[in-house]
Amino acid sequence: RKIEDKAERRKAKKEMADKQAKWNIVLREKAAIYTQLYEEWMRRFRDKFELKDLTEEYGGRPDYKPKDRSFKDGVPFVIWIFTDEEAFHKYHEERLGGRLPPGVAGYFNPANGWIFLFDDPGDKPEERVFEVNKNLHEGTHQLEYWFTRQRNRWGEPKPSQDAFSEGIAELLGTAKMDKARNLEFIEVNVPRLRMMQGMAKTIEGRGGEYPIFPVEHLVSFGRYAEMQQWAQSASGWPAGLAQNAMAFFYQQSWAFTYFLNHFENGKYRDNWLAYMRAVLDRETGRGLNKGAFMRAFKIRDEDEWDEIQEDWEEYLTGTIMKMNPNEYSYTPPKRQEWK
């Protein structure tokens, strides 16, 4: 509407300028996070998997035949950032006809390669840590999606909800951020570690044991529903723990990925990289796949499953569970604190 009163018009302009200044800070921070995540991904994996710069002409693949070429001006990384949780849910109610499940603070949509999230205004250390990790987690999903497409003539990868995708997103989704918005990727997911230790203590206090996914099953789930169904089955976990299957799954997806990269100075790291290549090359068909995992880890019989299972349980209980999260914790800068 047109504002006739000069004083009211000045007030409206000032309010708009204040909002813009606030959001410029938010967008600067988001840009720093996603740019450094991309750089970290390329530092780790460019040479290992012959990845090309997605921002270059034709998404880094001008060598594809004309019929296969796409993204002449480079791949667009689309990230929707809503002003707050209310706006986030309102958008989805209007577009999807219903609210998202409780607790969803953001997600990657494999149907179009976009990220949707809202900016959490909280400035408490744990809120800021969550905000940084949330963006890195969803950004990692986006990079896996686009590099899978790049390596497969831009074909659409089949969406998956597996321990590989969630594990690498939880691994790269944890970093320390200073006032200049520089990131240090530490791989120790402190919120997951604290939650794991807290749940283990509670379960043990009730006379039980923290349940550990068998590797053979963990690498077979392609959907959350498959994992939850297994946890609820007779061959799954003790009664009373299945309702927390999703929490255990995220904790152990991170822990398992950390284990594969760090156990005995990287005993399984090359196997993990071979499996990641299979994922990017769509060898798995649908996300994490038992057959591709067996090939990458050279598992041929039950005894070899037993070996990695023993290593996994030993490292989880003897090393990861005993980590001191305070050694990896930090106080991130508040939203307005910039160096």
Tab-separated table of N, CA and C in Angstrom, residues 11 33 52 154 161 165 168 193 235 240 249 256 280 287 314 322 334:
chain	number	residue	atom	x	y	z
A	11	LYS	N	9.358	5.761	9.040
A	11	LYS	CA	9.393	4.653	9.984
A	11	LYS	C	9.412	3.314	9.252
A	33	ILE	N	29.451	-20.616	5.306
A	33	ILE	CA	29.326	-22.028	5.669
A	33	ILE	C	29.303	-22.906	4.426
A	52	LYS	N	34.791	-32.842	-10.856
A	52	LYS	CA	34.978	-31.583	-11.566
A	52	LYS	C	34.222	-30.481	-10.829
A	154	TRP	N	24.255	-36.556	-15.504
A	154	TRP	CA	23.172	-35.758	-14.936
A	154	TRP	C	21.892	-36.552	-14.728
A	161	GLN	N	17.704	-43.142	2.312
A	161	GLN	CA	17.816	-42.716	3.707
A	161	GLN	C	18.674	-43.777	4.394
A	165	SER	N	24.778	-42.031	3.622
A	165	SER	CA	24.432	-40.626	3.410
A	165	SER	C	24.329	-39.871	4.724
A	168	ILE	N	28.031	-39.636	6.439
A	168	ILE	CA	28.959	-38.628	5.928
A	168	ILE	C	28.433	-37.231	6.203
A	193	LEU	N	27.457	-37.396	20.102
A	193	LEU	CA	28.248	-38.087	21.114
A	193	LEU	C	27.618	-37.929	22.496
A	235	SER	N	13.945	-60.211	15.740
A	235	SER	CA	15.395	-60.355	15.641
A	235	SER	C	16.105	-59.022	15.871
A	240	GLY	N	11.206	-52.111	24.151
A	240	GLY	CA	11.310	-50.830	24.835
A	240	GLY	C	12.321	-49.880	24.231
A	249	PHE	N	20.016	-44.750	15.180
A	249	PHE	CA	20.468	-44.816	13.793
A	249	PHE	C	21.372	-43.625	13.450
A	256	PHE	N	29.772	-44.970	12.973
A	256	PHE	CA	30.277	-45.989	12.059
A	256	PHE	C	31.162	-45.361	10.983
A	280	LEU	N	28.713	-42.867	-5.536
A	280	LEU	CA	28.713	-41.778	-6.513
A	280	LEU	C	28.513	-42.303	-7.931
A	287	GLY	N	20.998	-46.082	-2.790
A	287	GLY	CA	21.657	-45.769	-1.539
A	287	GLY	C	22.621	-46.845	-1.079
A	314	GLU	N	34.091	-52.954	19.298
A	314	GLU	CA	35.227	-52.616	20.166
A	314	GLU	C	35.519	-51.122	20.109
A	322	LYS	N	33.933	-43.434	25.008
A	322	LYS	CA	34.764	-42.900	26.080
A	322	LYS	C	35.387	-41.550	25.729
A	334	LYS	N	28.190	-15.408	18.495
A	334	LYS	CA	26.787	-15.049	18.338
A	334	LYS	C	26.582	-14.464	16.945
